């Protein structure tokens, strides 16, 4: 059973896959060659599912400090022992030093990760004295089902088992036993020792070892590539700048370079309640999350890749028989995300079941039309003149929203019960039609604009009449309901009503007073209402807390907004990473979570805009 706190992990990404590295120097999560591939290291979910540890030998006590290399997702950890200190640098390589120019991404930062060689680099460098370091590599492919065969070769250890091959390049001498490679190295000040773990399928050409010089060159190129991307893309200047820019890099790290897809998180089954059953696989491209991510990158990273994203969505959503939009896809555009459980894994802190796949792909969720068209409107300048495929896709979204908006669905929170008339779904159908009408000329669809506006006004009237509860004194979760739901805070955020409308102010107050924990963090809804059909209680939702801050800012309540923002953002770990939820004072849920970083970026921007507007009127 993995017990390391979720907040102890750092993220590595090559924009194809991701690794999580613990504060103790252990790689406890890595799937090759895609975010959604079966794990090679999976100790995050079970002690027997594989890990790669680098730590002081003989139990030497070590103080560890860590941080990302400036403007990158390359992690640097300094281990200080009684005899010396060493620096451990970890990265998922974005260039292959044998085939790429090390300046390829510097020449075109938009190509970050295009030629990633599916290689994890770990490099030790002595800083002072001399330290003895133990390295243990225990790969367990296919979520821990396979104990691979390890074979020592010249300059590398080969690893065979299942459909994949691994090659661990290093000049170290290894002891091999029962699928484990172990070595101890002495690192004096100024010395370096490098390791590179490559992945290939059995059908790929044979892997060749990397030399120490190639490992060093790839590491330097990876640092340079991330820094080039950050220099070109990250121009935000406002409050909480470091947190906003770091969140932008995290969102870029969650994007899949070959297709433009964006994963909700790089992990599966980190629980919403410790020991509970709300454990889901987030390694897929939700239409909602990806659209919100593009919006946030508009603030934090200037998304030049907008047309790639909409191109991916148009291709992924294409189906010959017409019909409603699927809410999520595989990162390669796959439609079938059938869910299954992995009973051999105990789960993080015994949180079962561990799931792969996600049954929500079959759910109707009407909000996705608004999220896509809202994102297209926000990114209209970057989108320029859309391709015919993208143009037809966006027009079709608006037409479908106009037809389907009255139907019940499973809503933004993907409740696994009977569909309902969720307010947020209606709200986002209004967004779809309102934004489509505004984009009509750019989409060469002026003939549809009047119809889109008329249906949007009908939806708006329905929300104002049926979404408001006099008993609750607020907008609520669904038509005719008296239950509060944090998603109602989106009413002013998307512009259905102004932020200072009395009904909006009442909803803000109701959420702040009756839908928060004792730390002032916001719940999605009260799980005791049984809306999701699952037992137990979940933690407070960081995205929803940032929504509250954003709504407060738009209401002109800047001091409240800043205080709410600070309450949520202080739960970021020392690397600036956020999970989905907070429970009992610690991060829980899949990690790092795109939604939480999206919320941070948008709330910071809204507070900045409100402050500037207030200053202009003084």
PDB file of C-alpha atoms in Angstrom, residues 148-345:
ATOM      1  CA  UNK A 148      10.439  -8.660 -16.297  1.00  0.00           C
ATOM      2  CA  UNK A 149      13.628 -10.425 -17.283  1.00  0.00           C
ATOM      3  CA  UNK A 150      16.682  -8.178 -16.776  1.00  0.00           C
ATOM      4  CA  UNK A 151      19.910  -8.794 -18.704  1.00  0.00           C
ATOM      5  CA  UNK A 152      23.217  -6.935 -18.278  1.00  0.00           C
ATOM      6  CA  UNK A 153      24.677  -5.730 -21.577  1.00  0.00           C
ATOM      7  CA  UNK A 154      27.444  -3.367 -22.585  1.00  0.00           C
ATOM      8  CA  UNK A 155      26.599   0.032 -21.116  1.00  0.00           C
ATOM      9  CA  UNK A 156      22.998  -0.896 -20.348  1.00  0.00           C
ATOM     10  CA  UNK A 157      20.555  -3.289 -18.706  1.00  0.00           C
ATOM     11  CA  UNK A 158      17.874  -4.719 -20.970  1.00  0.00           C
ATOM     12  CA  UNK A 159      14.375  -5.353 -19.666  1.00  0.00           C
ATOM     13  CA  UNK A 160      11.925  -7.658 -21.450  1.00  0.00           C
ATOM     14  CA  UNK A 161       8.374  -8.567 -20.516  1.00  0.00           C
ATOM     15  CA  UNK A 162       5.004  -8.185 -22.181  1.00  0.00           C
ATOM     16  CA  UNK A 163       4.602  -6.071 -25.303  1.00  0.00           C
ATOM     17  CA  UNK A 164       7.319  -3.557 -24.394  1.00  0.00           C
ATOM     18  CA  UNK A 165      11.065  -3.393 -23.978  1.00  0.00           C
ATOM     19  CA  UNK A 166      13.053  -1.105 -21.687  1.00  0.00           C
ATOM     20  CA  UNK A 167      16.750  -0.244 -21.790  1.00  0.00           C
ATOM     21  CA  UNK A 168      18.523   1.291 -18.791  1.00  0.00           C
ATOM     22  CA  UNK A 169      21.691   3.077 -19.954  1.00  0.00           C
ATOM     23  CA  UNK A 170      24.447   3.662 -17.392  1.00  0.00           C
ATOM     24  CA  UNK A 171      28.134   2.958 -16.831  1.00  0.00           C
ATOM     25  CA  UNK A 172      27.310   1.516 -13.383  1.00  0.00           C
ATOM     26  CA  UNK A 173      27.736  -2.152 -12.529  1.00  0.00           C
ATOM     27  CA  UNK A 174      24.423  -3.662 -11.535  1.00  0.00           C
ATOM     28  CA  UNK A 175      23.324  -6.535  -9.341  1.00  0.00           C
ATOM     29  CA  UNK A 176      20.328  -8.166 -11.023  1.00  0.00           C
ATOM     30  CA  UNK A 177      17.868 -10.301  -9.103  1.00  0.00           C
ATOM     31  CA  UNK A 178      14.200 -11.163  -9.634  1.00  0.00           C
ATOM     32  CA  UNK A 179      13.375  -8.246 -11.895  1.00  0.00           C
ATOM     33  CA  UNK A 180      15.364  -5.705  -9.895  1.00  0.00           C
ATOM     34  CA  UNK A 181      18.578  -3.837 -10.782  1.00  0.00           C
ATOM     35  CA  UNK A 182      20.589  -2.456  -7.860  1.00  0.00           C
ATOM     36  CA  UNK A 183      23.845  -0.499  -7.661  1.00  0.00           C
ATOM     37  CA  UNK A 184      25.700   1.856  -5.340  1.00  0.00           C
ATOM     38  CA  UNK A 185      27.688   4.803  -6.666  1.00  0.00           C
ATOM     39  CA  UNK A 186      30.074   7.226  -4.973  1.00  0.00           C
ATOM     40  CA  UNK A 187      29.667  10.790  -6.162  1.00  0.00           C
ATOM     41  CA  UNK A 188      32.326  13.359  -5.269  1.00  0.00           C
ATOM     42  CA  UNK A 189      32.075  17.104  -5.802  1.00  0.00           C
ATOM     43  CA  UNK A 190      32.122  17.860  -9.529  1.00  0.00           C
ATOM     44  CA  UNK A 191      31.431  14.286 -10.628  1.00  0.00           C
ATOM     45  CA  UNK A 192      28.311  13.246 -12.546  1.00  0.00           C
ATOM     46  CA  UNK A 193      26.580   9.899 -12.970  1.00  0.00           C
ATOM     47  CA  UNK A 194      23.745   9.636 -15.481  1.00  0.00           C
ATOM     48  CA  UNK A 195      20.971   7.123 -16.130  1.00  0.00           C
ATOM     49  CA  UNK A 196      18.527   6.918 -19.038  1.00  0.00           C
ATOM     50  CA  UNK A 197      15.545   4.531 -19.211  1.00  0.00           C
ATOM     51  CA  UNK A 198      14.226   4.121 -22.759  1.00  0.00           C
ATOM     52  CA  UNK A 199      11.010   2.471 -23.932  1.00  0.00           C
ATOM     53  CA  UNK A 200      10.072   0.725 -27.182  1.00  0.00           C
ATOM     54  CA  UNK A 201       7.535  -1.848 -28.329  1.00  0.00           C
ATOM     55  CA  UNK A 202       8.666  -5.271 -29.509  1.00  0.00           C
ATOM     56  CA  UNK A 203       7.828  -4.241 -33.073  1.00  0.00           C
ATOM     57  CA  UNK A 204      10.092  -1.160 -32.909  1.00  0.00           C
ATOM     58  CA  UNK A 205      13.770  -1.169 -33.942  1.00  0.00           C
ATOM     59  CA  UNK A 206      16.157  -2.377 -31.221  1.00  0.00           C
ATOM     60  CA  UNK A 207      17.072   0.171 -28.568  1.00  0.00           C
ATOM     61  CA  UNK A 208      20.673   1.356 -28.384  1.00  0.00           C
ATOM     62  CA  UNK A 209      22.387   2.495 -25.173  1.00  0.00           C
ATOM     63  CA  UNK A 210      22.956   6.189 -24.554  1.00  0.00           C
ATOM     64  CA  UNK A 211      26.476   7.261 -23.610  1.00  0.00           C
ATOM     65  CA  UNK A 212      27.061   9.549 -20.608  1.00  0.00           C
ATOM     66  CA  UNK A 213      27.680  12.406 -23.034  1.00  0.00           C
ATOM     67  CA  UNK A 214      24.374  11.764 -24.801  1.00  0.00           C
ATOM     68  CA  UNK A 215      22.504  11.656 -21.505  1.00  0.00           C
ATOM     69  CA  UNK A 216      24.046  15.000 -20.550  1.00  0.00           C
ATOM     70  CA  UNK A 217      23.289  16.532 -23.960  1.00  0.00           C
ATOM     71  CA  UNK A 218      19.647  15.435 -23.869  1.00  0.00           C
ATOM     72  CA  UNK A 219      19.202  16.803 -20.354  1.00  0.00           C
ATOM     73  CA  UNK A 220      20.636  20.182 -21.378  1.00  0.00           C
ATOM     74  CA  UNK A 221      18.433  20.240 -24.475  1.00  0.00           C
ATOM     75  CA  UNK A 222      15.339  19.406 -22.450  1.00  0.00           C
ATOM     76  CA  UNK A 223      16.017  22.271 -20.039  1.00  0.00           C
ATOM     77  CA  UNK A 224      16.591  24.594 -22.981  1.00  0.00           C
ATOM     78  CA  UNK A 225      13.449  23.454 -24.776  1.00  0.00           C
ATOM     79  CA  UNK A 226      11.195  24.162 -21.795  1.00  0.00           C
ATOM     80  CA  UNK A 227      12.851  27.518 -21.186  1.00  0.00           C
ATOM     81  CA  UNK A 228      12.403  28.476 -24.844  1.00  0.00           C
ATOM     82  CA  UNK A 229       8.731  27.545 -24.694  1.00  0.00           C
ATOM     83  CA  UNK A 230       8.232  29.565 -21.501  1.00  0.00           C
ATOM     84  CA  UNK A 231      10.041  32.611 -22.907  1.00  0.00           C
ATOM     85  CA  UNK A 232       7.804  32.711 -25.986  1.00  0.00           C
ATOM     86  CA  UNK A 233       4.479  31.763 -24.402  1.00  0.00           C
ATOM     87  CA  UNK A 234       4.369  33.084 -20.845  1.00  0.00           C
ATOM     88  CA  UNK A 235       3.690  36.836 -20.726  1.00  0.00           C
ATOM     89  CA  UNK A 236       1.216  37.124 -17.832  1.00  0.00           C
ATOM     90  CA  UNK A 237       2.065  40.009 -15.524  1.00  0.00           C
ATOM     91  CA  UNK A 238      -0.167  40.346 -12.492  1.00  0.00           C
ATOM     92  CA  UNK A 239      -0.812  39.103  -8.948  1.00  0.00           C
ATOM     93  CA  UNK A 240       0.417  35.627  -8.031  1.00  0.00           C
ATOM     94  CA  UNK A 241       2.567  35.670 -11.179  1.00  0.00           C
ATOM     95  CA  UNK A 242       4.811  32.752 -10.219  1.00  0.00           C
ATOM     96  CA  UNK A 243       1.823  30.540  -9.400  1.00  0.00           C
ATOM     97  CA  UNK A 244       0.019  31.474 -12.610  1.00  0.00           C
ATOM     98  CA  UNK A 245       3.041  30.789 -14.810  1.00  0.00           C
ATOM     99  CA  UNK A 246       3.771  27.507 -13.058  1.00  0.00           C
ATOM    100  CA  UNK A 247       0.149  26.470 -13.568  1.00  0.00           C
ATOM    101  CA  UNK A 248       0.524  27.319 -17.258  1.00  0.00           C
ATOM    102  CA  UNK A 249       3.553  25.036 -17.524  1.00  0.00           C
ATOM    103  CA  UNK A 250       1.648  22.264 -15.763  1.00  0.00           C
ATOM    104  CA  UNK A 251      -1.211  22.567 -18.254  1.00  0.00           C
ATOM    105  CA  UNK A 252       1.262  22.461 -21.130  1.00  0.00           C
ATOM    106  CA  UNK A 253       2.798  19.370 -19.533  1.00  0.00           C
ATOM    107  CA  UNK A 254      -0.649  17.729 -19.529  1.00  0.00           C
ATOM    108  CA  UNK A 255      -1.075  18.211 -23.282  1.00  0.00           C
ATOM    109  CA  UNK A 256      -0.402  15.357 -25.709  1.00  0.00           C
ATOM    110  CA  UNK A 257       1.826  16.776 -28.428  1.00  0.00           C
ATOM    111  CA  UNK A 258       0.973  14.370 -31.289  1.00  0.00           C
ATOM    112  CA  UNK A 259      -2.741  15.218 -31.271  1.00  0.00           C
ATOM    113  CA  UNK A 260      -3.231  18.410 -29.257  1.00  0.00           C
ATOM    114  CA  UNK A 261      -5.354  16.562 -26.673  1.00  0.00           C
ATOM    115  CA  UNK A 262      -5.181  17.595 -23.014  1.00  0.00           C
ATOM    116  CA  UNK A 263      -5.528  15.097 -20.165  1.00  0.00           C
ATOM    117  CA  UNK A 264      -7.476  15.957 -17.020  1.00  0.00           C
ATOM    118  CA  UNK A 265      -4.617  14.517 -14.925  1.00  0.00           C
ATOM    119  CA  UNK A 266      -1.740  12.089 -15.578  1.00  0.00           C
ATOM    120  CA  UNK A 267      -2.878   9.552 -12.962  1.00  0.00           C
ATOM    121  CA  UNK A 268      -5.652   7.107 -12.256  1.00  0.00           C
ATOM    122  CA  UNK A 269      -7.533   6.218  -9.083  1.00  0.00           C
ATOM    123  CA  UNK A 270      -6.042   8.667  -6.611  1.00  0.00           C
ATOM    124  CA  UNK A 271      -9.147   8.883  -4.432  1.00  0.00           C
ATOM    125  CA  UNK A 272     -11.591  11.672  -3.743  1.00  0.00           C
ATOM    126  CA  UNK A 273     -11.962  10.125  -0.280  1.00  0.00           C
ATOM    127  CA  UNK A 274      -9.188   8.147   1.416  1.00  0.00           C
ATOM    128  CA  UNK A 275     -10.303   4.531   1.516  1.00  0.00           C
ATOM    129  CA  UNK A 276     -13.377   5.334  -0.573  1.00  0.00           C
ATOM    130  CA  UNK A 277     -14.651   4.206  -3.960  1.00  0.00           C
ATOM    131  CA  UNK A 278     -14.613   7.503  -5.887  1.00  0.00           C
ATOM    132  CA  UNK A 279     -11.447   6.538  -7.736  1.00  0.00           C
ATOM    133  CA  UNK A 280     -11.418   7.408 -11.429  1.00  0.00           C
ATOM    134  CA  UNK A 281      -9.039   7.300 -14.389  1.00  0.00           C
ATOM    135  CA  UNK A 282      -8.321  10.878 -15.504  1.00  0.00           C
ATOM    136  CA  UNK A 283      -5.778  10.156 -18.254  1.00  0.00           C
ATOM    137  CA  UNK A 284      -8.142  11.114 -21.057  1.00  0.00           C
ATOM    138  CA  UNK A 285      -9.225  14.233 -22.915  1.00  0.00           C
ATOM    139  CA  UNK A 286     -12.472  15.548 -21.473  1.00  0.00           C
ATOM    140  CA  UNK A 287     -14.010  18.098 -23.797  1.00  0.00           C
ATOM    141  CA  UNK A 288     -14.800  20.273 -20.780  1.00  0.00           C
ATOM    142  CA  UNK A 289     -11.383  20.127 -19.137  1.00  0.00           C
ATOM    143  CA  UNK A 290      -9.516  20.591 -22.408  1.00  0.00           C
ATOM    144  CA  UNK A 291     -11.648  23.603 -23.385  1.00  0.00           C
ATOM    145  CA  UNK A 292     -11.160  25.218 -19.986  1.00  0.00           C
ATOM    146  CA  UNK A 293      -7.428  24.506 -20.292  1.00  0.00           C
ATOM    147  CA  UNK A 294      -7.243  26.374 -23.587  1.00  0.00           C
ATOM    148  CA  UNK A 295      -9.019  29.305 -21.924  1.00  0.00           C
ATOM    149  CA  UNK A 296      -6.523  29.284 -19.053  1.00  0.00           C
ATOM    150  CA  UNK A 297      -3.554  29.081 -21.423  1.00  0.00           C
ATOM    151  CA  UNK A 298      -4.900  32.246 -23.041  1.00  0.00           C
ATOM    152  CA  UNK A 299      -4.080  33.934 -19.739  1.00  0.00           C
ATOM    153  CA  UNK A 300      -0.984  32.011 -18.626  1.00  0.00           C
ATOM    154  CA  UNK A 301       0.715  30.903 -21.811  1.00  0.00           C
ATOM    155  CA  UNK A 302      -0.793  32.451 -24.976  1.00  0.00           C
ATOM    156  CA  UNK A 303      -2.040  29.278 -26.727  1.00  0.00           C
ATOM    157  CA  UNK A 304      -0.709  29.422 -30.266  1.00  0.00           C
ATOM    158  CA  UNK A 305      -1.802  25.790 -30.509  1.00  0.00           C
ATOM    159  CA  UNK A 306      -5.519  26.688 -30.580  1.00  0.00           C
ATOM    160  CA  UNK A 307      -6.149  25.456 -34.117  1.00  0.00           C
ATOM    161  CA  UNK A 308      -4.402  22.150 -33.310  1.00  0.00           C
ATOM    162  CA  UNK A 309      -6.744  21.659 -30.358  1.00  0.00           C
ATOM    163  CA  UNK A 310      -9.902  22.381 -32.323  1.00  0.00           C
ATOM    164  CA  UNK A 311      -8.595  20.231 -35.146  1.00  0.00           C
ATOM    165  CA  UNK A 312      -8.157  17.348 -32.703  1.00  0.00           C
ATOM    166  CA  UNK A 313     -11.659  17.823 -31.326  1.00  0.00           C
ATOM    167  CA  UNK A 314     -13.172  17.988 -34.817  1.00  0.00           C
ATOM    168  CA  UNK A 315     -11.425  14.773 -35.836  1.00  0.00           C
ATOM    169  CA  UNK A 316     -12.121  12.955 -32.558  1.00  0.00           C
ATOM    170  CA  UNK A 317     -15.802  13.894 -32.554  1.00  0.00           C
ATOM    171  CA  UNK A 318     -16.409  12.948 -36.182  1.00  0.00           C
ATOM    172  CA  UNK A 319     -18.919  10.140 -36.711  1.00  0.00           C
ATOM    173  CA  UNK A 320     -20.834   9.277 -39.808  1.00  0.00           C
ATOM    174  CA  UNK A 321     -24.291   8.926 -38.287  1.00  0.00           C
ATOM    175  CA  UNK A 322     -24.454  12.365 -36.628  1.00  0.00           C
ATOM    176  CA  UNK A 323     -25.787  12.786 -33.113  1.00  0.00           C
ATOM    177  CA  UNK A 324     -24.635  14.304 -29.828  1.00  0.00           C
ATOM    178  CA  UNK A 325     -21.047  15.003 -28.865  1.00  0.00           C
ATOM    179  CA  UNK A 326     -19.174  12.457 -26.754  1.00  0.00           C
ATOM    180  CA  UNK A 327     -17.915  14.104 -23.549  1.00  0.00           C
ATOM    181  CA  UNK A 328     -14.397  12.627 -23.595  1.00  0.00           C
ATOM    182  CA  UNK A 329     -11.952  10.831 -25.859  1.00  0.00           C
ATOM    183  CA  UNK A 330      -8.695   8.995 -25.708  1.00  0.00           C
ATOM    184  CA  UNK A 331      -5.697  11.243 -26.293  1.00  0.00           C
ATOM    185  CA  UNK A 332      -5.303   9.749 -29.754  1.00  0.00           C
ATOM    186  CA  UNK A 333      -8.982  10.376 -30.532  1.00  0.00           C
ATOM    187  CA  UNK A 334     -10.265   6.972 -29.362  1.00  0.00           C
ATOM    188  CA  UNK A 335     -13.990   6.773 -28.580  1.00  0.00           C
ATOM    189  CA  UNK A 336     -14.258   3.524 -26.589  1.00  0.00           C
ATOM    190  CA  UNK A 337     -12.897   4.090 -23.060  1.00  0.00           C
ATOM    191  CA  UNK A 338     -14.467   1.030 -21.475  1.00  0.00           C
ATOM    192  CA  UNK A 339     -13.839   0.959 -17.729  1.00  0.00           C
ATOM    193  CA  UNK A 340     -12.428  -1.993 -15.796  1.00  0.00           C
ATOM    194  CA  UNK A 341     -10.909  -2.558 -12.381  1.00  0.00           C
ATOM    195  CA  UNK A 342      -7.455  -3.867 -11.447  1.00  0.00           C
ATOM    196  CA  UNK A 343      -8.120  -6.056  -8.388  1.00  0.00           C
ATOM    197  CA  UNK A 344      -4.426  -6.934  -7.924  1.00  0.00           C
ATOM    198  CA  UNK A 345      -3.668  -3.308  -6.942  1.00  0.00           C
TER     199      UNK A 345
END
